[in-house]
Coordinates of C-alpha atoms and ligand atoms in Angstrom, one line a residue:
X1 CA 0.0 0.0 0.0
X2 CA 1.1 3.4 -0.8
X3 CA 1.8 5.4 2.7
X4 CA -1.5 7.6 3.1
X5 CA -1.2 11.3 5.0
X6 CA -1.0 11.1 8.8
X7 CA -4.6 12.2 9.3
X8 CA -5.5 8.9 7.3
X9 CA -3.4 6.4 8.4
X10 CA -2.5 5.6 12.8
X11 CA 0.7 4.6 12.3
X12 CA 1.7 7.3 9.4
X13 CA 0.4 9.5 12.2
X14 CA 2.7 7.7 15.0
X15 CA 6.1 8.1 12.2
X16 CA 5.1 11.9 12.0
X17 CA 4.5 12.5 15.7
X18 CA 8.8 11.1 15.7
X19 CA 9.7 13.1 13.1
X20 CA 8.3 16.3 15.3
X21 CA 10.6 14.9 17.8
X22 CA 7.4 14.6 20.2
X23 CA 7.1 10.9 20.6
X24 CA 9.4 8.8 23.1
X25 CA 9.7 5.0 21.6
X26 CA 10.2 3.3 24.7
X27 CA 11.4 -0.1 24.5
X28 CA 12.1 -1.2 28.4
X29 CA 9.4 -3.6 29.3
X30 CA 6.6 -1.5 30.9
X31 CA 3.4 -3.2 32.7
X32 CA 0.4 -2.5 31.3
X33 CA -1.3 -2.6 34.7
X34 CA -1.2 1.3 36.0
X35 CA 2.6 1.5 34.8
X36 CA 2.1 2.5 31.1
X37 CA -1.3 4.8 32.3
X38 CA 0.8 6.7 35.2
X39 CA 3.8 7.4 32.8
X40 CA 0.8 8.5 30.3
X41 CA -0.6 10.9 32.6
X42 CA 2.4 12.4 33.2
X43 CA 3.6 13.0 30.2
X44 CA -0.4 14.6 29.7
X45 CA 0.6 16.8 33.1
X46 CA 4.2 18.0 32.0
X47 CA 3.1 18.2 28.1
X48 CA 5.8 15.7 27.5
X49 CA 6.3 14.1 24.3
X50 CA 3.4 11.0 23.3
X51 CA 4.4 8.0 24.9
X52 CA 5.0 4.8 22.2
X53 CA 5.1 1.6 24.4
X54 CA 6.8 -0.7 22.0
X55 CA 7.8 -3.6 24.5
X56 CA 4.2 -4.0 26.5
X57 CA 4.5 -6.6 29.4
X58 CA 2.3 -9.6 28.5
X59 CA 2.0 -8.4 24.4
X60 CA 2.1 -11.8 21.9
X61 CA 1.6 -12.6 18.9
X62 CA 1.6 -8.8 17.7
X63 CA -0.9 -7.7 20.1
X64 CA 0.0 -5.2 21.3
X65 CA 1.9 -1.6 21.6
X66 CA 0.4 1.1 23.0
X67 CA 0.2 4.8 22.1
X68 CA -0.3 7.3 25.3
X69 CA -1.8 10.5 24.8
X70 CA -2.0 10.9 21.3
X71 CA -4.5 13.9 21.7
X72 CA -2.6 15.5 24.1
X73 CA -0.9 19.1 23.6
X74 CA 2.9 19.1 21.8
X75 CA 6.0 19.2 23.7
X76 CA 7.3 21.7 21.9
X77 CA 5.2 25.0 23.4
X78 CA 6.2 26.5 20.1
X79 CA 3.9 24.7 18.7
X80 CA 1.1 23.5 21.6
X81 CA -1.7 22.1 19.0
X82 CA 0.9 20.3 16.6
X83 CA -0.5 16.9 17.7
X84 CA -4.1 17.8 17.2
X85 CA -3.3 19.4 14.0
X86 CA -1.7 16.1 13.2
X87 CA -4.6 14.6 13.2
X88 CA -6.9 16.8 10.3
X89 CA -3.8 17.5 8.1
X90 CA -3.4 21.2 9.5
X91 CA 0.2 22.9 9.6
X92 CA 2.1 22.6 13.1
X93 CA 1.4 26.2 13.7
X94 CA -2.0 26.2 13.6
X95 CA -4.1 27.3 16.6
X96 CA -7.4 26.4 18.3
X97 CA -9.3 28.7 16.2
X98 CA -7.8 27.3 12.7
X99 CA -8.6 23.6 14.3
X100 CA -12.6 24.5 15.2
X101 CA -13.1 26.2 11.8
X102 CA -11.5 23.0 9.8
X103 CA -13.5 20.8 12.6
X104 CA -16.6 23.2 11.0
X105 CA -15.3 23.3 7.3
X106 CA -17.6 20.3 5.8
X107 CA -20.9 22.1 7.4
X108 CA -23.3 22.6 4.8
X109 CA -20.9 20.6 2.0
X110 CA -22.3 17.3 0.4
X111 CA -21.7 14.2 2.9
X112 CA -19.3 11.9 0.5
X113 CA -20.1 8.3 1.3
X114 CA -17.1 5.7 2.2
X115 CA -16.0 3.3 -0.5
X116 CA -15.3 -0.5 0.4
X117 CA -12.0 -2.3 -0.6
X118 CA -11.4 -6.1 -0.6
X119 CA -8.8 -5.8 2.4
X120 CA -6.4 -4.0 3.9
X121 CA -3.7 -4.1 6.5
X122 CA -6.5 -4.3 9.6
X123 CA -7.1 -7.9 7.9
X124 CA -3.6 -9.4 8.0
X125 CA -4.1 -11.2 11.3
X126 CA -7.4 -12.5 12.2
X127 CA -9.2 -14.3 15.3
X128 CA -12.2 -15.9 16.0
X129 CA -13.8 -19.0 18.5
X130 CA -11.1 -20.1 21.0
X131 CA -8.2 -18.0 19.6
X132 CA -10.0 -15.4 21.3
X133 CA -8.9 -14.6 25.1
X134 CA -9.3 -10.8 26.1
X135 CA -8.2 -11.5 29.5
X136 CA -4.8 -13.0 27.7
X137 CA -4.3 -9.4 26.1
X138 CA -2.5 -6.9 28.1
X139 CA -5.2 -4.8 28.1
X140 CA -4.3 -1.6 30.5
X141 CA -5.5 -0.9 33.9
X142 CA -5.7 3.5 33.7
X143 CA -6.1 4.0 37.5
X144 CA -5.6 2.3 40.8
X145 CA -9.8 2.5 41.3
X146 CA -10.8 1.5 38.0
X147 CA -13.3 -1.6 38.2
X148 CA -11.2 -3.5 35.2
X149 CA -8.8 -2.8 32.2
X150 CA -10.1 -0.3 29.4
X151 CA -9.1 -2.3 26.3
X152 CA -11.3 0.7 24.6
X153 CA -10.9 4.3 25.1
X154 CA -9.3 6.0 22.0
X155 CA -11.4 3.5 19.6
X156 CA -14.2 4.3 17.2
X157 CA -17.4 2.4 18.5
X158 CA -19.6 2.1 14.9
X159 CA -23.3 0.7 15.1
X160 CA -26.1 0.8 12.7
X161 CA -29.3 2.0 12.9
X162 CA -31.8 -1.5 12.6
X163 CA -34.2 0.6 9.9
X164 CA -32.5 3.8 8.9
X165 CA -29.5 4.5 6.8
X166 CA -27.4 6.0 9.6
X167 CA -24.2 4.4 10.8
X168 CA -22.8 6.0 14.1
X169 CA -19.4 6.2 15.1
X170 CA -18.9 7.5 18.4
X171 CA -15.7 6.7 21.6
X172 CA -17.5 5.2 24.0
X173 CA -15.5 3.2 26.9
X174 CA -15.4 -0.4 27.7
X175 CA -13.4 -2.8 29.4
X176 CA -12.8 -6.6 29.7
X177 CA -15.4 -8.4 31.6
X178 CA -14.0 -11.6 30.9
X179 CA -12.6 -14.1 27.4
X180 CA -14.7 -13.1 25.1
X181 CA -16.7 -10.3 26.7
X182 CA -16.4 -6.2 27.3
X183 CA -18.3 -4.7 29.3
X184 CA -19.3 -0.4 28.1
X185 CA -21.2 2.7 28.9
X186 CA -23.9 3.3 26.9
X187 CA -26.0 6.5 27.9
X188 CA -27.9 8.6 26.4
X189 CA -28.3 11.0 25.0
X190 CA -25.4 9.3 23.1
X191 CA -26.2 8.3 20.0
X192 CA -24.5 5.1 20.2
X193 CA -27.8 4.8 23.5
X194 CA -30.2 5.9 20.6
X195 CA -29.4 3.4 18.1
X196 CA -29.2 0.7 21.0
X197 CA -33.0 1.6 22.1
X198 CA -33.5 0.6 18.4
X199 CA -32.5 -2.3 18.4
X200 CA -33.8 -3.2 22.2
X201 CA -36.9 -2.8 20.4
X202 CA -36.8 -4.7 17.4
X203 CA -35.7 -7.5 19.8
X204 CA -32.1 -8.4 18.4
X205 CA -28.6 -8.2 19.4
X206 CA -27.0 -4.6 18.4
X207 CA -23.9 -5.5 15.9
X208 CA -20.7 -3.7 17.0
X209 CA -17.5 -2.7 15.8
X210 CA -14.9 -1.0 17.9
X211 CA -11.7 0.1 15.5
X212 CA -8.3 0.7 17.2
X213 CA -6.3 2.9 15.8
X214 CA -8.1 4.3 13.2
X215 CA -7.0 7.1 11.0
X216 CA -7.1 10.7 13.2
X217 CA -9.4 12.3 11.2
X218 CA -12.0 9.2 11.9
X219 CA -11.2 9.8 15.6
X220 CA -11.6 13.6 15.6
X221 CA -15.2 13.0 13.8
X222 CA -16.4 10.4 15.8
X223 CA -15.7 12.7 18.9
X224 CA -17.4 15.3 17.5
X225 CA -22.0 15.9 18.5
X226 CA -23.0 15.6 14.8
X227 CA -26.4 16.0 14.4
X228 CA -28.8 13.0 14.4
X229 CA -28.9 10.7 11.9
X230 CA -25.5 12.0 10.3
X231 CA -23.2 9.3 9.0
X232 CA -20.0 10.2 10.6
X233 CA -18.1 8.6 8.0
X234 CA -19.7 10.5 5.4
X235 CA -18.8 13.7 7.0
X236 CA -14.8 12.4 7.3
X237 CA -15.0 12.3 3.4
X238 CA -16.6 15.9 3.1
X239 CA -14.1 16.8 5.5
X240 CA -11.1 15.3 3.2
X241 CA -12.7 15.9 -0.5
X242 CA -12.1 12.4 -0.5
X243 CA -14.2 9.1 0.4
X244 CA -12.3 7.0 3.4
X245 CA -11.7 3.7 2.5
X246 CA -13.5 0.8 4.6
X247 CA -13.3 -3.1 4.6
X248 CA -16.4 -5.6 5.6
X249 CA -16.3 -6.9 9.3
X250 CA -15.6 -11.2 9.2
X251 CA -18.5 -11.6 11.7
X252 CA -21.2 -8.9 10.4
X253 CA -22.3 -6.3 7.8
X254 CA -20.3 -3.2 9.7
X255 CA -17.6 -1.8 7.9
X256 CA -14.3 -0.3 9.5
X257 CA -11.2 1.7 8.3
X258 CA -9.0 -0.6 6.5
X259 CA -6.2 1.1 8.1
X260 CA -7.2 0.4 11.4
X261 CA -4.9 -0.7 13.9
X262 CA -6.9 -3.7 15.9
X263 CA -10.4 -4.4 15.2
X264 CA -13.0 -5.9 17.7
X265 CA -16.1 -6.9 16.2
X266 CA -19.3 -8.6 17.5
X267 CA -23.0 -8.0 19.2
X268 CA -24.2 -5.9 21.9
X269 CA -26.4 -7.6 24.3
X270 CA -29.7 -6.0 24.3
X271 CA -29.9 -8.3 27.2
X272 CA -27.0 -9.7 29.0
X273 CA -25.9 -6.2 31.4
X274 CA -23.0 -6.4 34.1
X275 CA -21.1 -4.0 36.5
X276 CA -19.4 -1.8 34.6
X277 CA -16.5 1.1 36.2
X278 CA -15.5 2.5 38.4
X279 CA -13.4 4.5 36.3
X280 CA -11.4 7.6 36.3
X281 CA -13.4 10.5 34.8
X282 CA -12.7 13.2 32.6
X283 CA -13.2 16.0 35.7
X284 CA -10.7 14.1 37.6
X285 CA -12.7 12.4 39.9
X286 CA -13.2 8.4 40.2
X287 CA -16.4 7.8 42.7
X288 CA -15.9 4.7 44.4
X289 CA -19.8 3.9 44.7
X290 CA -20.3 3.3 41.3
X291 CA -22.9 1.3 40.3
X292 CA -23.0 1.5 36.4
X293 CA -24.6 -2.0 35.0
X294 CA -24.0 -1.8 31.1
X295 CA -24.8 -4.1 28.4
X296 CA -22.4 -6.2 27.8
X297 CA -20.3 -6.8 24.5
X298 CA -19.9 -10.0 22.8
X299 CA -16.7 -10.3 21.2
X300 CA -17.2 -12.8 17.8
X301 CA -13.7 -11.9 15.8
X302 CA -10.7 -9.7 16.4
X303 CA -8.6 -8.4 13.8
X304 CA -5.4 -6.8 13.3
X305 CA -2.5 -5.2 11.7
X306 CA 0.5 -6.7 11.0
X307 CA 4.4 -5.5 12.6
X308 CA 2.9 -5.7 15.9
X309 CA 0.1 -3.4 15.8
X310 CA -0.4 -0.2 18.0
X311 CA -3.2 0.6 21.1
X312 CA -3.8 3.7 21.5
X313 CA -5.3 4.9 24.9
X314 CA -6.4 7.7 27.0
X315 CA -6.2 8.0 30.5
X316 CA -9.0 10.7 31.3
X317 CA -8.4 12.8 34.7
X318 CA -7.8 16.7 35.9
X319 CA -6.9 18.7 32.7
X320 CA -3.7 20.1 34.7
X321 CA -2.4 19.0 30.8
X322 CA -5.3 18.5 28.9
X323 CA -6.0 14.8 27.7
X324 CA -8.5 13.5 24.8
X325 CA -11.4 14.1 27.0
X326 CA -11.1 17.8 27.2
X327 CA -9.1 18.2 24.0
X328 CA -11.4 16.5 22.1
X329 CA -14.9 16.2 23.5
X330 CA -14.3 20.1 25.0
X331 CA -13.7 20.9 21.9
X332 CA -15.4 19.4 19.3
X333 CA -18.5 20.4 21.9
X334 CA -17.1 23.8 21.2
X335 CA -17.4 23.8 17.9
X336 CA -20.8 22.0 17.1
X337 CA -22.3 24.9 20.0
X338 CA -20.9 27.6 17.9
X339 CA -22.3 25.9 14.6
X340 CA -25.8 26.1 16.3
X341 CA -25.2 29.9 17.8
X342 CA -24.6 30.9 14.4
X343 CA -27.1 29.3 12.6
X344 CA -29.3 30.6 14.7
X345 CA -28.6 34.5 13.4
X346 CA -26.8 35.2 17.0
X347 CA -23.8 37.1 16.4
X348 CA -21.5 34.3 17.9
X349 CA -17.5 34.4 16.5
X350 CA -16.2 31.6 18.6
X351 CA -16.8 29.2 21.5
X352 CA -14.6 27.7 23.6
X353 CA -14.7 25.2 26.5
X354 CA -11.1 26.3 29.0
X355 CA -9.4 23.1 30.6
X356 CA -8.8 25.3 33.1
X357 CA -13.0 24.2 34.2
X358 CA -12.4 20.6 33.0
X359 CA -14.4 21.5 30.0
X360 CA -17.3 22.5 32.1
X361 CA -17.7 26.1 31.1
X362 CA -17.9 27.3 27.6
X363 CA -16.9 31.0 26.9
X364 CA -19.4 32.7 23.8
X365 CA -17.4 35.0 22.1
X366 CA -20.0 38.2 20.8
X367 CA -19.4 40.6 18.2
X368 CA -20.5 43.5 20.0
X369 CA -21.6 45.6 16.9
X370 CA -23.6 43.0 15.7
X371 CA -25.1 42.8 19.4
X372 CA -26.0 46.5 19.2
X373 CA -28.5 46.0 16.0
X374 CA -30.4 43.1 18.3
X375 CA -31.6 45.9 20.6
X376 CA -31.7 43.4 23.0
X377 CA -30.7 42.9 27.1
X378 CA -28.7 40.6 29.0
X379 CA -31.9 38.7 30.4
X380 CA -33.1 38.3 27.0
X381 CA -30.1 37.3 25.3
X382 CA -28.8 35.1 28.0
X383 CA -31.5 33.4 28.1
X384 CA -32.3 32.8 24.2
X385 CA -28.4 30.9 24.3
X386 CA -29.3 29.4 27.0
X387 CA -32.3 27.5 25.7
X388 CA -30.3 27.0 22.4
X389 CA -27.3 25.3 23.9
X390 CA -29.1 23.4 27.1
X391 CA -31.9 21.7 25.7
X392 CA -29.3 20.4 22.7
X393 CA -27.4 17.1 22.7
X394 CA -23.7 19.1 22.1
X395 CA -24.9 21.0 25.2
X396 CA -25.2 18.4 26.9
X397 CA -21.6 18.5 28.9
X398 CA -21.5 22.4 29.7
X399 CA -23.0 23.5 32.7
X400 CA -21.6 27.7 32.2
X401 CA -21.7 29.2 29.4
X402 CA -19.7 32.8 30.0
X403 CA -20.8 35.5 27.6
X404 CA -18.1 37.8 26.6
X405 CA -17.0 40.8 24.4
X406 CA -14.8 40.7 20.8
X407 CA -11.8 42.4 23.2
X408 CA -11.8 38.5 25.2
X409 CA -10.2 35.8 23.6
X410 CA -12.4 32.6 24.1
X411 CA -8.9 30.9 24.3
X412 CA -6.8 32.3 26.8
X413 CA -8.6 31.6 30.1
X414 CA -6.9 34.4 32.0
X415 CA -9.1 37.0 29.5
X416 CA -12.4 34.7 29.9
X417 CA -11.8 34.9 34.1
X418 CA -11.2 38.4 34.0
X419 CA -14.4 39.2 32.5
X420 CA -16.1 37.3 34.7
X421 CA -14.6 38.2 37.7
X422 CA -15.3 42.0 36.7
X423 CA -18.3 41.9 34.7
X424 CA -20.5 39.6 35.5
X425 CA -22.8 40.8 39.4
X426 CA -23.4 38.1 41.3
X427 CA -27.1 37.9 41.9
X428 CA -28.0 39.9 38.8
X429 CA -26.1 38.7 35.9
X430 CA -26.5 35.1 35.9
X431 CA -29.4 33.3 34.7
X432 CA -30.1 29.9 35.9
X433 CA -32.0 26.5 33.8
X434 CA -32.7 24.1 36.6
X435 CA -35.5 22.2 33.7
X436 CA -32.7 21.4 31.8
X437 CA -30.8 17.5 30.6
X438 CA -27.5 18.0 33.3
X439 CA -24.7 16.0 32.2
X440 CA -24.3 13.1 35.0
X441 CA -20.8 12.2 35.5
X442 CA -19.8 16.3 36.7
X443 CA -19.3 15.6 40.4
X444 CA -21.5 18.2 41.9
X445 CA -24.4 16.4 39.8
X446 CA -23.6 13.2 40.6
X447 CA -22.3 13.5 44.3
X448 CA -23.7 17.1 44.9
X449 CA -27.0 18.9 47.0
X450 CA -29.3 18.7 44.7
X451 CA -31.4 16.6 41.8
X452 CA -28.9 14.2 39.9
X453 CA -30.2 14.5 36.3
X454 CA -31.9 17.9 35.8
X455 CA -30.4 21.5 36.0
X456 CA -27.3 22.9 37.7
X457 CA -26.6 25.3 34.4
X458 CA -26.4 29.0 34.0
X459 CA -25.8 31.5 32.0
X460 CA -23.5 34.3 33.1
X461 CA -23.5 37.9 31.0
X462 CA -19.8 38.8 31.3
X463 CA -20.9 42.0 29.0
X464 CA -21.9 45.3 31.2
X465 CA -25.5 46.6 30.3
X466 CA -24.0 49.5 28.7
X467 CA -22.0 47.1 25.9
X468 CA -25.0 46.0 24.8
X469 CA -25.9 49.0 22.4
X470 CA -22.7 51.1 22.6
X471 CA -18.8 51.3 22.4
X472 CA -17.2 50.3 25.8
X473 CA -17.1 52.9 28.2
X474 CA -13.3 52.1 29.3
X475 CA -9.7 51.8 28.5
X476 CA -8.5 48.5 28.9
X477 CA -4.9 48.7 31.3
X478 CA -2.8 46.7 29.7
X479 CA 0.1 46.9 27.8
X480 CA -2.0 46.0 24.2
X481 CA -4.7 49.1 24.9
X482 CA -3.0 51.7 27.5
X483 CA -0.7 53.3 25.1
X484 CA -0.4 55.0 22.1
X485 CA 1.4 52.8 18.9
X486 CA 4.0 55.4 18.9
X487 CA 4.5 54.8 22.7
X488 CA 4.1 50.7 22.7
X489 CA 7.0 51.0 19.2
X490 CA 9.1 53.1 21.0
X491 CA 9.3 50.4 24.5
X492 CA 9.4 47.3 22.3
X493 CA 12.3 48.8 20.2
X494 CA 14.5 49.5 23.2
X495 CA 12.7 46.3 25.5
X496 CA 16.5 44.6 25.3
X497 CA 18.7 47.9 25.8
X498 CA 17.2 48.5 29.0
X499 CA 17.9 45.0 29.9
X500 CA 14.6 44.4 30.7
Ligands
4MJ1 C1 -12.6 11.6 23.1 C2 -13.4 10.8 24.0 C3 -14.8 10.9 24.0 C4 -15.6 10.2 24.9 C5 -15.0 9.3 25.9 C6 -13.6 9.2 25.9 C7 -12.8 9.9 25.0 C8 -11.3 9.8 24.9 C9 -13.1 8.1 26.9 C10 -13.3 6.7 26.4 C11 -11.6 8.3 27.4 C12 -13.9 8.4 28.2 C13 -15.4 8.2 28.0 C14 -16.1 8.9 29.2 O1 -16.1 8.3 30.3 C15 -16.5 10.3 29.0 C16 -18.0 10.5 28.7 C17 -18.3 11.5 27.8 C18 -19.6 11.7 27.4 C19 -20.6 10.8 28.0 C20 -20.3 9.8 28.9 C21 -18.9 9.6 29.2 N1 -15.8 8.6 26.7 C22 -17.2 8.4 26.4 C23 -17.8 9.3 25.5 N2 -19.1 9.2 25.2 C24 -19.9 8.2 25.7 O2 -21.0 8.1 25.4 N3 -19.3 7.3 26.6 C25 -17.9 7.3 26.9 O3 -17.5 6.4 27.6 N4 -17.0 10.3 24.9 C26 -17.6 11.4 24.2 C27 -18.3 11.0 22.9 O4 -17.3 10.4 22.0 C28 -18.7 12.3 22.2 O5 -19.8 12.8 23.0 C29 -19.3 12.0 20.8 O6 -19.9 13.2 20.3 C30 -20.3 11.0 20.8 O7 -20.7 10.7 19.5 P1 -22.2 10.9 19.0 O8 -23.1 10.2 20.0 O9 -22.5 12.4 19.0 O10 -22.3 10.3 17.6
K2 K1 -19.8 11.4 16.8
MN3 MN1 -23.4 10.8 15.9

């Protein structure tokens, strides 16, 4: 096979993350239980390059390496989104911004459809019956509380409707219950929950395939809250001009990525269920009441790549470095709310959810001109976003939205919290939805005073009544806005000669 572009194929992706210089091939036996997940979330936590186990403990018969934080922000700080640029063919310099509006770019474009090959290199090693033994696959344990090993948390879970024409791919977790058998999360208002309802009722088992190491794009996409009924992997081709290239499952009618690193494949009980967690979440927390029963997932055939093929994992926990769960879900979230803001005539020019809140907050950048011809007031307009974003799916995982001016950028936290620290009144300027879907796993939902499922979200104007239908009333004091150009070029050109 001809060597596709990183964002098409895992392991061109791996060879380019080394030739940034920000992968560390390490080839000392490392255990998979907690060892290769602690030096993971590390190297999330210092920024440090990706780690490539290449010499897993317990790994035969090429299954398997494992990749660490392969969503996680560069090592070089030159360049801090140069992994997730990686992964939709953007240059290293690219920023948040650029990687939202390419996230964005395929809105509105004409879906183009996958194509099926004969094979490809996800088909050079197969399993099936009694060759199969998950619990013989060093399958990692990510935390010291985690109720079993996550074989699957950077995979691509891809189910089909039982009527429609819609083929979801989604991440959703699961780990290994026991031989043949994973155990996952499956909650709504997740699609991968809808189209499992759909089956419950027509009776039957819910085919699965979960693909491993899947090209980056495929990832990105399947991460991201398309709306309903939108076959991710049409939206990859619009996305690349170009349609991605899938192979038939051995043990069903699903098709996967030929490129894929490992592939599981089998049914979804829509009756068999067992206890599923605890494990460590993407706030940080790992509740040791957990009482999650999920259905459980029958493996029928694993496949894989040849030249011992490559796991790649996340290890979700406090975004001190971000990992894949604020990277991605934050946001991909981001972008999809911003879609809908702006699609809805509100003068929206970005959204953005700061790991500094775990991803729980979303700053709404406004153009304030635009604001002024709405003649509107912060109750009004706070409130109007508010519906919008709460009682949709890809609001589902924000429980703040901030509302600020054009002079904050959505990305740099330190401008977000200092509009909100000096803008926003407590007791006036935040409007609450307690009749809203809350997103369950944020701790002061799950474990906190009140109802478990419903509200907890607000709305908080971070714009002063006055900004609504006039030019601010202030000079900023910063360096950027308290000075004259002639000033600011006259301190920059002699910044070294004073030795400053
Ligand atoms: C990048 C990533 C994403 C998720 C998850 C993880 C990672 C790395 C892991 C596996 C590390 C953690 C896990 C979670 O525990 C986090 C989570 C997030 C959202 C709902 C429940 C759990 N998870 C996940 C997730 N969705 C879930 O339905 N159970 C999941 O298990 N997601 C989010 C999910 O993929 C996005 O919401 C997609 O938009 C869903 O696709 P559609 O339904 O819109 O088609
Ligand atoms: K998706
Ligand atoms: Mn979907």
């Amino acid at each position: 096979y001809s060597t596709p572009p990183p964002h098409l194929d895992f392991r061109a992706f791996v060879s380019a993350l080394r030739s940034d210089n920000d992968l560390a091939d390490i080839d000392a036996e490392v255990d998979p239980r907690l060892e290769v997940a602690a030096i993971t979330r590390r190297a999330y936590e210092l920024q440090s390059k990706a780690p490539l186990f290449n010499n897993v403990k317990g790994a035969h018969d090429g299954l398997f390496r494992i990749l660490g934080a392969s969503g996680g922000l560069s090592s070089d700080p030159q360049y801090p989104y140069r992994r997730l640029a990686r992964h939709v063919g953007l240059p290293p310099t690219s920023s948040l911004g650029d990687f939202i509006d390419t996230m964005l770019s395929a809105k509105g474009k004409e879906p183009i459809p996958p194509v099926h090959v004969g094979t490809g290199p996800c088909k050079e090693h197969k399993l099936f019956g009694d060759n199969i033994d998950l619990t013989k696959l060093p399958a990692p344990l990510l935390n010291k509380a985690d109720g079993g090993n996550y074989i699957q948390t950077m995979g691509i879970n891809i189910v089909q409707h039982p009527t429609k024409p819609w083929v979801n791919w989604s991440i959703a977790r699961a780990m290994v219950l026991d031989k043949t058998r994973l155990v996952g999360l499956i909650m709504k208002p997740q699609h991968i929950a809808r189209i499992y309802e759909q089956w419950e009722e027509s009776g039957k088992d819910m085919p699965f395939a979960i693909a491993l190491g899947a090209p980056p794009i495929a990832v990105m996409v399947s991460s991201m809250p398309l709306p309903e009924g939108v076959t991710e992997s049409e939206y990859v081709g619009a996305l690349c001009g170009e349609p991605l290239e899938l192979v038939k499952c051995e043990t069903n009618d699903l098709y996967v990525p030929a490129r894929s690193e490992i592939v599981i494949e089998g049914t979804l009980s829509i009756t068999e269920r067992a206890k599923e967690g605890p494990f460590g979440e993407m706030h940080g927390y790992s509740f040791l009441d957990e009482e999650s029963v999920q259905p459980i997932y029958n493996v029928k055939a694993i496949t894989y790549r040849g030249g011992n093929a490559i796991l790649p994992i996340s290890v979700p926990g406090r975004a001190t470095g971000p990992d894949e769960t604020h990277t991605l879900i934050g946001t991909l979230a981001s972008a999809e709310i911003r879609q809908l803001l702006q699609e809805n005539g509100l003068p929206v020019l970005n959204v953005f959810t700061p790991y500094e809140t775990q991803v729980i907050w979303a700053a709404v950048q406004i153009d304030r001109k635009k604001l002024w011809t709405l003649k509107t007031n912060a109750e009004d307009f706070c409130r109007r976003i508010g519906d919008l974003i709460f009682r949709r799916k890809c609001g589902m995982q924000i429980h703040r939205l901030l509302i600020v001016g054009d002079d904050i950028d959505p990305f740099n936290f330190k401008d977000v919290i200092w509009s909100y620290a000096s803008r926003c009144r407590p007791g006036m300027d935040e409007y609450h939805f307690e009749d809203v879907a809350a997103y369950g796993l944020v701790p002061y939902m799950s474990h906190g005073p009140g109802t478990k499922v419903t509200g907890g979200k607000v709305v908080a104007n971070c714009l002063l009544p006055h900004e609504y239908n006039q030019e601010q009333l202030w000079v900023t004091c910063d360096f950027e806005n308290g000075y004259p150009e002639e000033i600011k070029e006259k301190v920059l050109r002699r910044w070294t000669e004073f030795g400053l």
